[in-house]
CSV table of C-alpha atoms in Angstrom, one decimal:
chain,number,residue,atom,x,y,z
A,1,MET,CA,0.0,0.0,0.0
A,2,LEU,CA,1.2,3.5,-0.8
A,3,LEU,CA,0.4,6.0,1.9
A,4,ARG,CA,1.4,9.7,1.6
A,5,ALA,CA,0.6,13.1,3.0
A,6,VAL,CA,1.0,16.1,0.7
A,7,PRO,CA,0.6,19.8,1.2
A,8,LEU,CA,-2.2,21.1,-1.1
A,9,GLY,CA,-0.6,24.5,-1.7
A,10,SER,CA,-2.5,27.8,-2.3
A,11,PRO,CA,-4.2,29.5,-5.2
A,12,GLY,CA,-1.7,30.2,-7.9
A,13,SER,CA,0.6,27.3,-6.9
A,14,VAL,CA,1.4,24.5,-9.3
A,15,LEU,CA,-1.1,21.7,-9.3
A,16,PRO,CA,0.0,18.0,-9.3
A,17,ALA,CA,0.5,16.2,-12.6
A,18,GLY,CA,-2.7,15.2,-14.3
A,19,VAL,CA,-5.6,16.6,-16.2
A,20,CYS,CA,-8.7,18.0,-14.5
A,21,THR,CA,-12.0,16.9,-16.0
A,22,PRO,CA,-14.6,19.5,-17.0
A,23,GLY,CA,-16.7,18.3,-14.1
A,24,GLU,CA,-13.9,18.9,-11.6
A,25,LEU,CA,-13.3,22.4,-13.0
A,26,GLU,CA,-17.0,23.1,-12.8
A,27,ARG,CA,-17.1,22.0,-9.2
A,28,ALA,CA,-14.0,24.0,-8.3
A,29,ALA,CA,-15.5,27.1,-9.9
A,30,ALA,CA,-18.6,26.7,-7.8
A,31,ILE,CA,-16.5,26.8,-4.6
A,32,LEU,CA,-16.5,30.5,-3.6
A,33,GLU,CA,-13.5,30.4,-1.4
A,34,PRO,CA,-10.3,30.4,-3.6
A,35,VAL,CA,-8.2,28.3,-1.1
A,36,ARG,CA,-10.8,25.5,-0.9
A,37,SER,CA,-11.3,25.6,-4.6
A,38,HIS,CA,-7.6,25.1,-5.2
A,39,GLU,CA,-7.4,22.4,-2.5
A,40,PHE,CA,-10.2,20.5,-4.2
A,41,LEU,CA,-8.4,20.3,-7.5
A,42,ALA,CA,-5.0,19.7,-5.9
A,43,GLY,CA,-6.4,16.8,-3.8
A,44,ARG,CA,-8.1,15.1,-6.8
A,45,LEU,CA,-5.0,15.3,-8.9
A,46,ALA,CA,-2.7,14.2,-6.1
A,47,LEU,CA,-4.8,11.1,-5.5
A,48,ARG,CA,-4.8,10.2,-9.3
A,49,ALA,CA,-1.1,10.6,-9.3
A,50,LEU,CA,-0.8,8.1,-6.5
A,51,VAL,CA,-3.1,5.7,-8.2
A,52,ALA,CA,-1.0,6.0,-11.4
A,53,GLU,CA,2.1,5.3,-9.3
A,54,ALA,CA,0.5,2.2,-7.9
A,55,ALA,CA,-0.6,1.0,-11.3
A,56,GLY,CA,2.7,2.0,-13.0
A,57,THR,CA,1.1,4.3,-15.6
A,58,ASP,CA,1.1,8.0,-16.6
A,59,PRO,CA,-1.2,10.1,-14.2
A,60,ARG,CA,-2.4,12.0,-17.3
A,61,LEU,CA,-4.1,8.8,-18.4
A,62,VAL,CA,-5.9,8.1,-15.2
A,63,LEU,CA,-9.5,9.6,-15.1
A,64,PRO,CA,-12.0,9.6,-12.2
A,65,ALA,CA,-14.9,7.2,-12.2
A,66,TYR,CA,-16.4,7.9,-8.8
A,67,THR,CA,-19.6,6.1,-7.8
A,68,CYS,CA,-22.5,7.6,-5.9
A,69,PRO,CA,-25.2,5.2,-4.8
A,70,ASP,CA,-27.8,7.7,-5.9
A,71,CYS,CA,-26.2,9.1,-9.1
A,72,GLY,CA,-24.1,6.2,-10.4
A,73,ARG,CA,-20.7,6.8,-11.9
A,74,GLY,CA,-19.5,10.4,-12.2
A,75,GLU,CA,-17.5,13.0,-10.4
A,76,HIS,CA,-18.4,12.3,-6.7
A,77,GLY,CA,-18.8,9.4,-4.3
A,78,ALA,CA,-16.5,6.5,-3.7
A,79,PRO,CA,-13.2,6.7,-5.6
A,80,GLY,CA,-12.8,4.7,-8.8
A,81,PHE,CA,-10.5,5.2,-11.7
A,82,VAL,CA,-10.4,4.3,-15.4
A,83,LEU,CA,-7.8,4.7,-18.2
A,84,ALA,CA,-8.3,7.4,-20.8
A,85,ALA,CA,-9.1,6.3,-24.4
A,86,SER,CA,-5.5,6.9,-25.4
A,87,ALA,CA,-4.1,4.7,-22.7
A,88,HIS,CA,-1.3,2.2,-23.4
A,89,ASP,CA,0.8,0.1,-21.1
A,90,GLY,CA,4.0,2.2,-21.5
A,91,GLY,CA,5.9,-0.4,-19.5
A,92,ALA,CA,3.3,-0.4,-16.7
A,93,ARG,CA,3.9,-2.7,-13.7
A,94,LEU,CA,0.3,-3.9,-13.8
A,95,PRO,CA,-1.5,-5.7,-16.6
A,96,LEU,CA,-3.7,-2.7,-17.2
A,97,PRO,CA,-7.2,-3.0,-18.4
A,98,GLY,CA,-8.4,-1.5,-21.6
A,99,PRO,CA,-9.5,2.1,-22.0
A,100,GLY,CA,-12.6,2.9,-20.0
A,101,ARG,CA,-12.2,-0.1,-17.7
A,102,LEU,CA,-12.0,0.2,-14.0
A,103,LEU,CA,-8.4,0.1,-12.7
A,104,PRO,CA,-7.9,-2.6,-10.0
A,105,VAL,CA,-6.6,-0.1,-7.5
A,106,ALA,CA,-8.3,0.8,-4.2
A,107,ALA,CA,-7.8,4.4,-3.2
A,108,SER,CA,-8.8,6.9,-0.6
A,109,MET,CA,-8.2,10.5,0.3
A,110,SER,CA,-8.8,12.9,3.2
A,111,ARG,CA,-8.2,16.7,3.4
A,112,ALA,CA,-7.7,18.8,6.5
A,113,GLY,CA,-5.9,22.0,7.3
A,114,GLY,CA,-4.2,22.4,3.9
A,115,TRP,CA,-3.0,18.8,3.7
A,116,ALA,CA,-4.2,15.7,2.0
A,117,LEU,CA,-3.7,12.1,3.2
A,118,LEU,CA,-3.7,9.7,0.3
A,119,ALA,CA,-3.7,5.9,0.0
A,120,ALA,CA,-3.6,3.5,-2.9
A,121,GLU,CA,-3.3,-0.2,-3.1
A,122,VAL,CA,-3.4,-2.7,-6.0
A,123,THR,CA,-6.1,-5.3,-5.5
A,124,PRO,CA,-6.3,-8.8,-6.9
A,125,CYS,CA,-7.9,-8.9,-10.4
A,126,GLY,CA,-11.6,-9.1,-9.9
A,127,ALA,CA,-11.6,-8.8,-6.2
A,128,GLU,CA,-14.1,-6.6,-4.4
A,129,VAL,CA,-15.6,-4.5,-7.2
A,130,ALA,CA,-18.9,-3.3,-5.8
A,131,PRO,CA,-21.5,-2.6,-8.5
A,132,CYS,CA,-23.4,0.6,-8.0
A,133,GLY,CA,-26.6,-0.1,-6.2
A,134,ALA,CA,-26.3,-3.9,-6.7
A,135,GLU,CA,-26.9,-6.4,-4.0
A,136,VAL,CA,-24.2,-8.9,-3.2
A,137,ALA,CA,-24.5,-12.5,-2.2
A,138,PRO,CA,-25.1,-13.1,1.6
A,139,CYS,CA,-22.2,-14.1,3.7
A,140,GLY,CA,-21.6,-17.8,3.3
A,141,ALA,CA,-22.9,-18.1,-0.2
A,142,GLU,CA,-20.8,-20.5,-2.2
A,143,VAL,CA,-19.2,-19.8,-5.6
A,144,ALA,CA,-19.4,-22.4,-8.2
A,145,PRO,CA,-16.3,-24.2,-9.4
A,146,CYS,CA,-14.5,-22.8,-12.4
A,147,GLY,CA,-16.7,-23.0,-15.5
A,148,ALA,CA,-19.7,-24.4,-13.6
A,149,GLU,CA,-23.2,-22.9,-13.4
A,150,VAL,CA,-23.8,-19.7,-11.5
A,151,ALA,CA,-23.8,-20.4,-7.7
A,152,PRO,CA,-26.8,-19.9,-5.4
A,153,CYS,CA,-27.6,-16.5,-4.0
A,154,GLY,CA,-26.6,-14.6,-7.1
A,155,ALA,CA,-22.8,-15.1,-6.8
A,156,GLU,CA,-21.0,-14.9,-10.1
A,157,VAL,CA,-18.7,-17.6,-11.4
A,158,ALA,CA,-15.0,-16.7,-11.2
A,159,PRO,CA,-13.1,-16.7,-14.5
A,160,CYS,CA,-11.0,-19.9,-14.9
A,161,GLY,CA,-7.9,-19.7,-12.7
A,162,ALA,CA,-9.1,-16.6,-10.9
A,163,GLU,CA,-9.1,-16.2,-7.1
A,164,VAL,CA,-12.5,-16.1,-5.4
A,165,ALA,CA,-13.4,-12.8,-3.9
A,166,PRO,CA,-13.9,-12.5,-0.1
A,167,CYS,CA,-17.2,-13.5,1.4
A,168,GLY,CA,-20.1,-11.3,0.2
A,169,ALA,CA,-18.2,-9.7,-2.7
A,170,GLU,CA,-19.0,-10.3,-6.3
A,171,VAL,CA,-16.4,-11.7,-8.6
A,172,THR,CA,-15.7,-9.5,-11.6
A,173,PRO,CA,-13.2,-10.3,-14.4
A,174,CYS,CA,-10.1,-8.2,-14.3
A,175,GLY,CA,-10.7,-4.8,-15.9
A,176,ALA,CA,-14.4,-5.5,-16.5
A,177,GLU,CA,-16.4,-2.4,-17.3
A,178,VAL,CA,-18.7,-1.9,-14.3
A,179,ALA,CA,-20.4,1.0,-12.6
A,180,GLY,CA,-18.7,0.5,-9.3
A,181,PHE,CA,-15.6,1.1,-7.2
A,182,VAL,CA,-12.8,-1.0,-5.7
A,183,GLN,CA,-13.6,-1.4,-2.0
A,184,GLY,CA,-11.5,-2.1,1.1
A,185,LEU,CA,-9.3,1.0,1.8
A,186,GLY,CA,-10.0,4.2,3.7
A,187,VAL,CA,-7.9,6.9,5.2
A,188,ASP,CA,-8.7,10.0,7.3
A,189,VAL,CA,-6.7,12.9,8.6
A,190,ALA,CA,-8.3,15.2,11.3
A,191,ALA,CA,-7.2,18.5,12.8
A,192,VAL,CA,-7.2,18.4,16.6
A,193,ALA,CA,-8.2,22.1,16.6
A,194,ASP,CA,-11.5,21.2,15.1
A,195,PHE,CA,-12.5,19.4,18.3
A,196,ARG,CA,-11.3,21.9,20.9
A,197,THR,CA,-14.6,23.8,21.1
A,198,ALA,CA,-17.0,20.8,21.2
A,199,ILE,CA,-17.2,17.1,20.6
A,200,PRO,CA,-20.4,16.7,18.4
A,201,ASP,CA,-22.8,14.2,20.0
A,202,ALA,CA,-24.1,13.1,16.6
A,203,LEU,CA,-20.6,11.7,15.6
A,204,PHE,CA,-19.7,9.6,18.7
A,205,SER,CA,-21.3,6.9,20.8
A,206,ALA,CA,-21.8,7.5,24.5
A,207,ALA,CA,-18.8,5.3,25.2
A,208,GLU,CA,-16.6,7.3,22.8
A,209,ARG,CA,-17.7,10.6,24.3
A,210,ARG,CA,-16.8,9.3,27.8
A,211,ARG,CA,-13.4,8.1,26.6
A,212,ALA,CA,-12.6,11.4,25.0
A,213,ALA,CA,-13.8,13.4,28.1
A,214,LYS,CA,-11.5,11.3,30.4
A,215,ALA,CA,-8.4,11.6,28.1
A,216,ALA,CA,-5.5,13.8,29.0
A,217,GLU,CA,-6.1,15.7,25.8
A,218,PRO,CA,-9.8,15.4,25.0
A,219,ALA,CA,-9.7,17.2,21.7
A,220,ARG,CA,-6.8,15.0,20.4
A,221,GLU,CA,-8.6,11.8,21.6
A,222,ALA,CA,-11.8,12.9,19.9
A,223,ALA,CA,-10.0,13.7,16.7
A,224,ARG,CA,-8.3,10.3,16.8
A,225,ILE,CA,-11.6,8.5,17.4
A,226,TRP,CA,-13.2,10.4,14.5
A,227,ALA,CA,-10.3,9.7,12.1
A,228,ARG,CA,-10.5,6.0,12.8
A,229,LYS,CA,-14.3,6.0,12.4
A,230,GLU,CA,-14.3,7.9,9.1
A,231,ALA,CA,-11.5,5.8,7.7
A,232,LEU,CA,-13.5,2.6,8.3
A,233,LEU,CA,-16.7,4.1,6.9
A,234,LYS,CA,-14.7,4.9,3.7
A,235,ALA,CA,-13.2,1.4,3.5
A,236,LEU,CA,-16.7,-0.1,3.9
A,237,GLY,CA,-17.9,2.0,1.0
A,238,SER,CA,-20.7,3.7,3.0
A,239,GLY,CA,-19.0,7.0,3.9
A,240,LEU,CA,-21.1,9.3,6.0
A,241,ARG,CA,-24.3,7.7,4.5
A,242,GLY,CA,-23.8,5.3,7.4
A,243,ASP,CA,-24.5,6.2,11.0
A,244,PRO,CA,-21.2,7.3,12.6
A,245,GLN,CA,-22.5,6.6,16.1
A,246,SER,CA,-23.0,2.9,15.2
A,247,ILE,CA,-19.3,2.4,14.2
A,248,GLU,CA,-16.9,1.9,17.1
A,249,THR,CA,-13.3,1.3,16.0
A,250,LEU,CA,-11.0,1.5,19.0
A,251,GLU,CA,-10.9,-2.3,19.3
A,252,ASP,CA,-11.4,-3.0,15.5
A,253,PRO,CA,-8.3,-4.7,14.0
A,254,ARG,CA,-9.2,-3.4,10.6
A,255,VAL,CA,-8.2,0.1,11.7
A,256,ARG,CA,-4.9,1.5,12.8
A,257,ASP,CA,-3.5,4.9,13.8
A,258,ILE,CA,-0.9,6.4,11.7
A,259,ASN,CA,2.0,8.4,13.1
A,260,PRO,CA,1.5,11.9,11.5
A,261,ALA,CA,5.1,12.9,11.9
A,262,ALA,CA,6.3,9.9,10.0
A,263,LEU,CA,4.2,11.1,7.0
A,264,GLY,CA,5.5,14.6,7.3
A,265,LEU,CA,2.4,16.1,8.7
A,266,PRO,CA,2.9,19.1,11.0
A,267,PRO,CA,1.8,19.0,14.7
A,268,GLY,CA,-1.9,19.2,15.4
A,269,PHE,CA,-3.1,16.4,13.2
A,270,VAL,CA,-4.1,12.8,13.8
A,271,ALA,CA,-4.5,10.1,11.1
A,272,ALA,CA,-5.9,6.6,10.6
A,273,VAL,CA,-6.1,3.9,7.9
A,274,ALA,CA,-8.6,1.1,7.5
A,275,GLN,CA,-8.3,-2.0,5.4
A,276,THR,CA,-11.3,-4.3,5.1
A,277,ARG,CA,-10.2,-6.4,2.1
A,278,ARG,CA,-8.7,-9.7,2.8
A,279,SER,CA,-5.1,-10.3,1.6
């Protein structure tokens, strides 16, 4: 997994390598505050550059294919990425899919205080591609042997020689064109200063609020809990559509704290990463 913290710069500073889409430029233009508008574009391009690095291709060939449960594939929602029509392997480290096909790279980004925390990880071909709005087989559903009939509960048959996706995930051929995203990875960075005034009741369970209140630095502990919580919500693919109070992560092995200083983040930040995909 590639994990990186990058400063987003300020209006007028050079943006990361890549090409902004018309939709991204339109969204940036609609953001009235120049700093936030610049950070939006810088964060989007920085994440695509990291995805390109993981895939071993040119960042200018990586385009966004985000997925919203309500709107489908577009410019917002869970991160997904495709290759531009002019894409070619160019000595890429991965067997890249054809143009317009979903890259087998899980990715996540979080922005706070002028910084972005980015993560990208190559996933096994066909593993954990979640179709937009589609239901997946219940946990425990069996997948038919290679070349056999479709298994019960709607599970798809894995291509010959392919690995079976984790329980509950659909099996999709490598590079298949789907309206979905590659699940299993989430990161979050939070500024401690944002929690100094108050700890929002709507974001934390009663146990989490008690833990933060008893900590030596309540604001830092609240920020740490929130970063872990949001990282897991992203990895699960629900984001803030899920109920933050219902997700407790302090004892969850899928989530771990990240040392901000090791990533080059200045003091006053906390960070976390969550991985739900099986290796």
